[in-house]
């Protein structure tokens, strides 16, 4: 099933490519609207049957009549994998202007970082560039949405804790600030247009990922080349922090990372998951004096 959030945080399942069916009624009315998707995920074992019934027979809504939001607008955290493809490690190591000659290690050294959940944005809002004179990059990634509480999970059991997958962009300001800070600006974690449930994806270790910038292919990789695959990421991160239903893991980006500018169009396609299209705009003058 493909699940989305639209308008004032209503929930929907997709019925074909152009129509949705509303699922909001499955969630208690006392739930804070931005947390409805988390409630749906946490209750999925109990709610999946009714959701499937509604998706098959509920009234159709034309996709053109709604505004899509991020399909998970309020996870408790986004945990992200740094330098999780060897080819990306090589290109970062060659970028001495940004890394000042330091040797770039991989995820085996850096392990992970967190992004602020407030950086999430949906497909119908723009990515906002905060500075005219700082380089900001795209990173196309497979996003994993956790389905059930995971604490100290072993990798053989890890995929049972996955609810689904989502195309995700890890937008990154380059520079000297801490990694979590540079990647947590508002609009720096686009996700969507939907979460695909894990049963429709199968093995997350064999998915082709392609990113186009203004129509030109810039990234083309496969999750087979991940240094830590999805089960290992869940194993490692759940040693340190309990992963809750609705939490998001950004699995890392393949080679081909590059800069974005105002009015650029980014298109990220992940096999069996979907295509996320994002527009980039300038919001210069958000003038906190950070280092450059
Ligand atoms: Mn990344």
Short mmCIF file of N, CA, C and O in Angstrom, two decimals, residues 112-201:
data_model
loop_
_atom_site.label_atom_id
_atom_site.label_comp_id
_atom_site.label_asym_id
_atom_site.label_seq_id
_atom_site.Cartn_x
_atom_site.Cartn_y
_atom_site.Cartn_z
N UNK A 112 26.83 7.42 12.58
CA UNK A 112 25.52 8.02 12.30
C UNK A 112 25.42 9.41 12.87
O UNK A 112 26.27 9.84 13.64
N UNK A 113 24.37 10.12 12.46
CA UNK A 113 24.08 11.44 13.02
C UNK A 113 22.57 11.60 12.98
O UNK A 113 21.87 10.81 12.36
N UNK A 114 22.06 12.60 13.69
CA UNK A 114 20.62 12.84 13.64
C UNK A 114 20.34 14.17 12.96
O UNK A 114 21.12 15.12 13.04
N UNK A 115 19.21 14.20 12.25
CA UNK A 115 18.70 15.41 11.64
C UNK A 115 17.46 15.84 12.41
O UNK A 115 16.68 14.99 12.86
N UNK A 116 17.25 17.14 12.53
CA UNK A 116 16.05 17.64 13.20
C UNK A 116 14.80 17.24 12.42
O UNK A 116 14.75 17.43 11.20
N UNK A 117 13.77 16.68 13.09
CA UNK A 117 12.52 16.36 12.38
C UNK A 117 11.88 17.59 11.72
O UNK A 117 11.19 17.46 10.71
N UNK A 118 12.15 18.78 12.26
CA UNK A 118 11.57 20.01 11.67
C UNK A 118 12.16 20.31 10.29
O UNK A 118 11.66 21.20 9.59
N UNK A 119 13.19 19.58 9.87
CA UNK A 119 13.74 19.78 8.52
C UNK A 119 12.92 19.07 7.44
O UNK A 119 13.18 19.24 6.25
N UNK A 120 11.94 18.29 7.84
CA UNK A 120 11.13 17.54 6.86
C UNK A 120 10.22 18.47 6.08
O UNK A 120 9.65 19.41 6.63
N UNK A 121 10.11 18.19 4.80
CA UNK A 121 9.21 18.95 3.93
C UNK A 121 8.63 18.00 2.90
O UNK A 121 9.23 16.98 2.57
N UNK A 122 7.44 18.32 2.42
CA UNK A 122 6.76 17.46 1.46
C UNK A 122 7.01 17.90 0.03
O UNK A 122 7.68 18.91 -0.22
N UNK A 123 6.47 17.14 -0.93
CA UNK A 123 6.80 17.36 -2.34
C UNK A 123 6.20 18.62 -2.95
O UNK A 123 6.62 19.02 -4.04
N UNK A 124 5.26 19.25 -2.28
CA UNK A 124 4.65 20.44 -2.88
C UNK A 124 5.08 21.74 -2.21
O UNK A 124 4.46 22.78 -2.40
N UNK A 125 6.14 21.64 -1.39
CA UNK A 125 6.78 22.85 -0.87
C UNK A 125 8.21 22.86 -1.41
O UNK A 125 8.77 21.81 -1.68
N UNK A 126 8.83 24.04 -1.56
CA UNK A 126 10.19 24.06 -2.09
C UNK A 126 11.25 23.78 -1.04
O UNK A 126 11.04 23.98 0.15
N UNK A 127 12.41 23.33 -1.52
CA UNK A 127 13.63 23.36 -0.73
C UNK A 127 14.11 24.81 -0.72
O UNK A 127 14.22 25.43 -1.77
N UNK A 128 14.40 25.35 0.46
CA UNK A 128 14.79 26.75 0.57
C UNK A 128 16.28 26.88 0.87
O UNK A 128 16.76 26.39 1.89
N UNK A 129 17.00 27.55 -0.03
CA UNK A 129 18.45 27.76 0.16
C UNK A 129 18.66 28.96 1.09
O UNK A 129 18.19 30.05 0.80
N UNK A 130 19.39 28.77 2.19
CA UNK A 130 19.52 29.86 3.16
C UNK A 130 20.58 30.91 2.82
O UNK A 130 20.52 32.03 3.31
N UNK A 131 21.58 30.55 1.99
CA UNK A 131 22.70 31.47 1.74
C UNK A 131 23.05 31.50 0.26
O UNK A 131 23.15 30.46 -0.37
N UNK A 132 23.29 32.71 -0.27
CA UNK A 132 23.71 32.85 -1.66
C UNK A 132 25.16 32.42 -1.85
O UNK A 132 25.55 31.99 -2.93
N UNK A 133 25.97 32.55 -0.80
CA UNK A 133 27.42 32.38 -0.95
C UNK A 133 27.94 31.10 -0.31
O UNK A 133 29.12 30.96 -0.04
N UNK A 134 27.04 30.15 -0.03
CA UNK A 134 27.45 28.89 0.55
C UNK A 134 26.96 27.77 -0.35
O UNK A 134 25.85 27.83 -0.88
N UNK A 135 27.77 26.72 -0.50
CA UNK A 135 27.35 25.60 -1.35
C UNK A 135 26.37 24.70 -0.59
O UNK A 135 26.62 24.31 0.55
N UNK A 136 25.26 24.39 -1.24
CA UNK A 136 24.27 23.47 -0.69
C UNK A 136 24.09 22.34 -1.69
O UNK A 136 23.95 22.58 -2.89
N UNK A 137 24.14 21.10 -1.22
CA UNK A 137 24.13 19.91 -2.08
C UNK A 137 22.87 19.08 -1.93
O UNK A 137 22.24 19.07 -0.86
N UNK A 138 22.53 18.34 -2.98
CA UNK A 138 21.53 17.27 -2.87
C UNK A 138 22.23 15.97 -2.52
O UNK A 138 23.40 15.76 -2.87
N UNK A 139 21.55 15.10 -1.82
CA UNK A 139 21.98 13.70 -1.63
C UNK A 139 20.72 12.85 -1.74
O UNK A 139 19.83 12.96 -0.90
N UNK A 140 20.61 12.02 -2.77
CA UNK A 140 19.45 11.16 -2.95
C UNK A 140 19.62 9.88 -2.14
O UNK A 140 20.67 9.24 -2.21
N UNK A 141 18.59 9.51 -1.36
CA UNK A 141 18.75 8.38 -0.45
C UNK A 141 17.46 7.56 -0.34
O UNK A 141 16.36 8.09 -0.46
N UNK A 142 17.62 6.30 -0.03
CA UNK A 142 16.49 5.47 0.37
C UNK A 142 16.17 5.77 1.84
O UNK A 142 17.06 5.66 2.70
N UNK A 143 14.93 6.15 2.13
CA UNK A 143 14.49 6.37 3.50
C UNK A 143 13.76 5.14 4.02
O UNK A 143 12.98 4.53 3.30
N UNK A 144 14.05 4.77 5.26
CA UNK A 144 13.40 3.62 5.91
C UNK A 144 12.49 4.16 7.00
O UNK A 144 12.92 4.99 7.81
N UNK A 145 11.24 3.70 7.05
CA UNK A 145 10.32 4.10 8.11
C UNK A 145 10.13 2.93 9.06
O UNK A 145 9.73 1.83 8.65
N UNK A 146 10.43 3.16 10.32
CA UNK A 146 10.35 2.11 11.33
C UNK A 146 8.88 1.82 11.67
O UNK A 146 8.07 2.75 11.81
N UNK A 147 8.54 0.55 11.83
CA UNK A 147 7.16 0.16 12.10
C UNK A 147 6.89 -0.21 13.54
O UNK A 147 5.79 0.01 14.07
N UNK A 148 7.87 -0.82 14.20
CA UNK A 148 7.66 -1.22 15.60
C UNK A 148 8.93 -0.94 16.39
O UNK A 148 10.04 -0.96 15.85
N UNK A 149 8.73 -0.67 17.68
CA UNK A 149 9.83 -0.26 18.56
C UNK A 149 11.00 -1.22 18.45
O UNK A 149 10.84 -2.44 18.57
N UNK A 150 12.19 -0.66 18.21
CA UNK A 150 13.39 -1.47 17.99
C UNK A 150 14.49 -1.01 18.96
O UNK A 150 14.96 0.11 18.89
N UNK A 151 14.85 -1.89 19.88
CA UNK A 151 15.93 -1.61 20.82
C UNK A 151 16.86 -2.81 20.83
O UNK A 151 16.42 -3.94 21.07
N UNK A 152 18.13 -2.58 20.55
CA UNK A 152 19.14 -3.63 20.53
C UNK A 152 18.71 -4.84 19.69
O UNK A 152 18.73 -5.99 20.14
N UNK A 153 18.28 -4.52 18.49
CA UNK A 153 17.79 -5.54 17.56
C UNK A 153 18.99 -6.12 16.81
O UNK A 153 19.91 -5.40 16.44
N UNK A 154 18.99 -7.41 16.58
CA UNK A 154 20.05 -8.02 15.77
C UNK A 154 19.67 -7.93 14.30
O UNK A 154 18.50 -7.91 13.94
N UNK A 155 20.71 -7.94 13.44
CA UNK A 155 20.42 -7.66 12.02
C UNK A 155 19.50 -8.70 11.40
O UNK A 155 18.71 -8.38 10.52
N UNK A 156 19.56 -9.94 11.88
CA UNK A 156 18.68 -10.97 11.31
C UNK A 156 17.21 -10.70 11.61
O UNK A 156 16.33 -11.22 10.90
N UNK A 157 16.95 -9.95 12.66
CA UNK A 157 15.56 -9.64 13.03
C UNK A 157 15.13 -8.24 12.60
O UNK A 157 13.99 -7.83 12.82
N UNK A 158 16.05 -7.50 12.01
CA UNK A 158 15.84 -6.06 11.83
C UNK A 158 14.70 -5.73 10.87
O UNK A 158 13.91 -4.81 11.12
N UNK A 159 14.60 -6.46 9.76
CA UNK A 159 13.61 -6.06 8.74
C UNK A 159 12.18 -6.22 9.24
O UNK A 159 11.26 -5.59 8.71
N UNK A 160 11.97 -7.04 10.29
CA UNK A 160 10.63 -7.16 10.88
C UNK A 160 10.19 -5.85 11.53
O UNK A 160 9.00 -5.67 11.80
N UNK A 161 11.13 -4.94 11.77
CA UNK A 161 10.79 -3.66 12.40
C UNK A 161 10.58 -2.55 11.38
O UNK A 161 10.37 -1.40 11.75
N UNK A 162 10.63 -2.89 10.09
CA UNK A 162 10.46 -1.87 9.04
C UNK A 162 9.00 -1.80 8.63
O UNK A 162 8.39 -2.81 8.29
N UNK A 163 8.45 -0.59 8.64
CA UNK A 163 7.09 -0.38 8.14
C UNK A 163 7.08 -0.20 6.63
O UNK A 163 6.23 -0.76 5.93
N UNK A 164 8.02 0.62 6.15
CA UNK A 164 8.02 0.89 4.71
C UNK A 164 9.20 1.75 4.31
O UNK A 164 10.12 1.98 5.10
N UNK A 165 9.13 2.23 3.08
CA UNK A 165 10.26 2.97 2.48
C UNK A 165 9.74 4.22 1.79
O UNK A 165 8.58 4.28 1.36
N UNK A 166 10.65 5.20 1.66
CA UNK A 166 10.26 6.49 1.08
C UNK A 166 11.49 7.09 0.38
O UNK A 166 12.61 6.97 0.88
N UNK A 167 11.29 7.72 -0.79
CA UNK A 167 12.39 8.50 -1.35
C UNK A 167 12.68 9.69 -0.43
O UNK A 167 11.75 10.35 0.05
N UNK A 168 13.97 9.95 -0.21
CA UNK A 168 14.38 10.98 0.77
C UNK A 168 15.58 11.74 0.21
O UNK A 168 16.50 11.14 -0.36
N UNK A 169 15.56 13.06 0.39
CA UNK A 169 16.73 13.88 0.05
C UNK A 169 17.35 14.40 1.34
O UNK A 169 16.65 14.95 2.19
N UNK A 170 18.65 14.19 1.46
CA UNK A 170 19.41 14.69 2.62
C UNK A 170 20.15 15.94 2.13
O UNK A 170 21.27 15.85 1.65
N UNK A 171 19.47 17.09 2.21
CA UNK A 171 20.04 18.34 1.71
C UNK A 171 21.08 18.84 2.73
O UNK A 171 20.87 18.77 3.94
N UNK A 172 22.21 19.30 2.20
CA UNK A 172 23.39 19.52 3.03
C UNK A 172 24.08 20.82 2.68
O UNK A 172 24.50 21.03 1.54
N UNK A 173 24.19 21.68 3.68
CA UNK A 173 25.04 22.87 3.56
C UNK A 173 26.47 22.42 3.81
O UNK A 173 26.77 21.78 4.81
N UNK A 174 27.39 22.73 2.86
CA UNK A 174 28.80 22.37 3.05
C UNK A 174 29.48 23.43 3.91
O UNK A 174 29.15 24.61 3.82
N UNK A 175 30.40 23.01 4.71
CA UNK A 175 31.13 23.97 5.54
C UNK A 175 31.58 23.35 6.83
O UNK A 175 31.55 22.13 7.00
N UNK A 176 32.00 24.20 7.75
CA UNK A 176 32.72 23.74 8.95
C UNK A 176 31.81 23.41 10.13
O UNK A 176 32.26 22.80 11.10
N UNK A 177 30.53 23.78 10.05
CA UNK A 177 29.67 23.52 11.20
C UNK A 177 29.49 22.02 11.39
O UNK A 177 29.72 21.22 10.50
N UNK A 178 29.02 21.66 12.56
CA UNK A 178 28.70 20.26 12.85
C UNK A 178 27.74 19.71 11.79
O UNK A 178 26.84 20.41 11.32
N UNK A 179 27.94 18.45 11.44
CA UNK A 179 27.15 17.82 10.38
C UNK A 179 25.64 17.90 10.64
O UNK A 179 24.86 18.24 9.75
N UNK A 180 25.24 17.61 11.87
CA UNK A 180 23.81 17.64 12.18
C UNK A 180 23.22 19.04 11.98
O UNK A 180 22.09 19.18 11.52
N UNK A 181 24.00 20.07 12.31
CA UNK A 181 23.52 21.45 12.14
C UNK A 181 23.36 21.77 10.65
O UNK A 181 22.34 22.30 10.22
N UNK A 182 24.38 21.41 9.85
CA UNK A 182 24.36 21.76 8.43
C UNK A 182 23.24 21.07 7.66
O UNK A 182 22.85 21.49 6.59
N UNK A 183 22.75 19.94 8.20
CA UNK A 183 21.75 19.15 7.52
C UNK A 183 20.36 19.28 8.11
O UNK A 183 19.44 18.57 7.73
N UNK A 184 20.22 20.20 9.09
CA UNK A 184 18.94 20.31 9.81
C UNK A 184 18.20 21.61 9.54
O UNK A 184 17.21 21.90 10.21
N UNK A 185 18.66 22.41 8.56
CA UNK A 185 17.90 23.62 8.22
C UNK A 185 16.49 23.22 7.79
O UNK A 185 16.26 22.12 7.26
N UNK A 186 15.54 24.13 7.98
CA UNK A 186 14.17 23.90 7.52
C UNK A 186 14.19 23.54 6.03
O UNK A 186 14.94 24.16 5.26
N UNK A 187 13.40 22.59 5.65
CA UNK A 187 13.22 22.07 4.27
C UNK A 187 14.39 21.20 3.79
O UNK A 187 14.41 20.81 2.63
N UNK A 188 15.33 20.83 4.66
CA UNK A 188 16.50 20.06 4.22
C UNK A 188 16.27 18.54 4.26
O UNK A 188 17.21 17.78 3.98
N UNK A 189 15.06 18.09 4.60
CA UNK A 189 14.78 16.66 4.48
C UNK A 189 13.45 16.44 3.73
O UNK A 189 12.42 16.13 4.33
N UNK A 190 13.48 16.62 2.41
CA UNK A 190 12.28 16.30 1.62
C UNK A 190 12.03 14.78 1.62
O UNK A 190 12.97 14.00 1.43
N UNK A 191 10.78 14.40 1.83
CA UNK A 191 10.37 13.00 1.71
C UNK A 191 9.03 12.91 0.99
O UNK A 191 8.22 13.82 1.06
N UNK A 192 8.81 11.80 0.30
CA UNK A 192 7.53 11.61 -0.35
C UNK A 192 7.68 11.06 -1.77
O UNK A 192 8.77 10.68 -2.15
N UNK A 193 6.61 11.03 -2.54
CA UNK A 193 5.28 11.56 -2.18
C UNK A 193 4.48 10.63 -1.29
O UNK A 193 3.42 11.01 -0.81
N UNK A 194 4.99 9.42 -1.08
CA UNK A 194 4.26 8.46 -0.26
C UNK A 194 5.25 7.56 0.46
O UNK A 194 6.43 7.48 0.11
N UNK A 195 4.76 6.84 1.46
CA UNK A 195 5.48 5.71 2.05
C UNK A 195 4.92 4.46 1.38
O UNK A 195 3.70 4.30 1.31
N UNK A 196 5.80 3.61 0.88
CA UNK A 196 5.37 2.31 0.37
C UNK A 196 5.59 1.27 1.47
O UNK A 196 6.69 1.21 2.03
N UNK A 197 4.58 0.49 1.77
CA UNK A 197 4.74 -0.52 2.82
C UNK A 197 5.75 -1.58 2.38
O UNK A 197 5.92 -1.86 1.18
N UNK A 198 6.43 -2.14 3.37
CA UNK A 198 7.58 -3.02 3.10
C UNK A 198 7.21 -4.23 2.25
O UNK A 198 8.03 -4.71 1.45
N UNK A 199 5.97 -4.72 2.38
CA UNK A 199 5.56 -5.91 1.63
C UNK A 199 5.61 -5.67 0.12
O UNK A 199 5.74 -6.62 -0.66
N UNK A 200 5.50 -4.41 -0.31
CA UNK A 200 5.52 -4.11 -1.75
C UNK A 200 6.93 -3.88 -2.28
O UNK A 200 7.12 -3.71 -3.48
N UNK A 201 7.91 -3.84 -1.38
CA UNK A 201 9.29 -3.56 -1.80
C UNK A 201 10.15 -4.82 -1.76
O UNK A 201 11.00 -5.03 -2.63
#
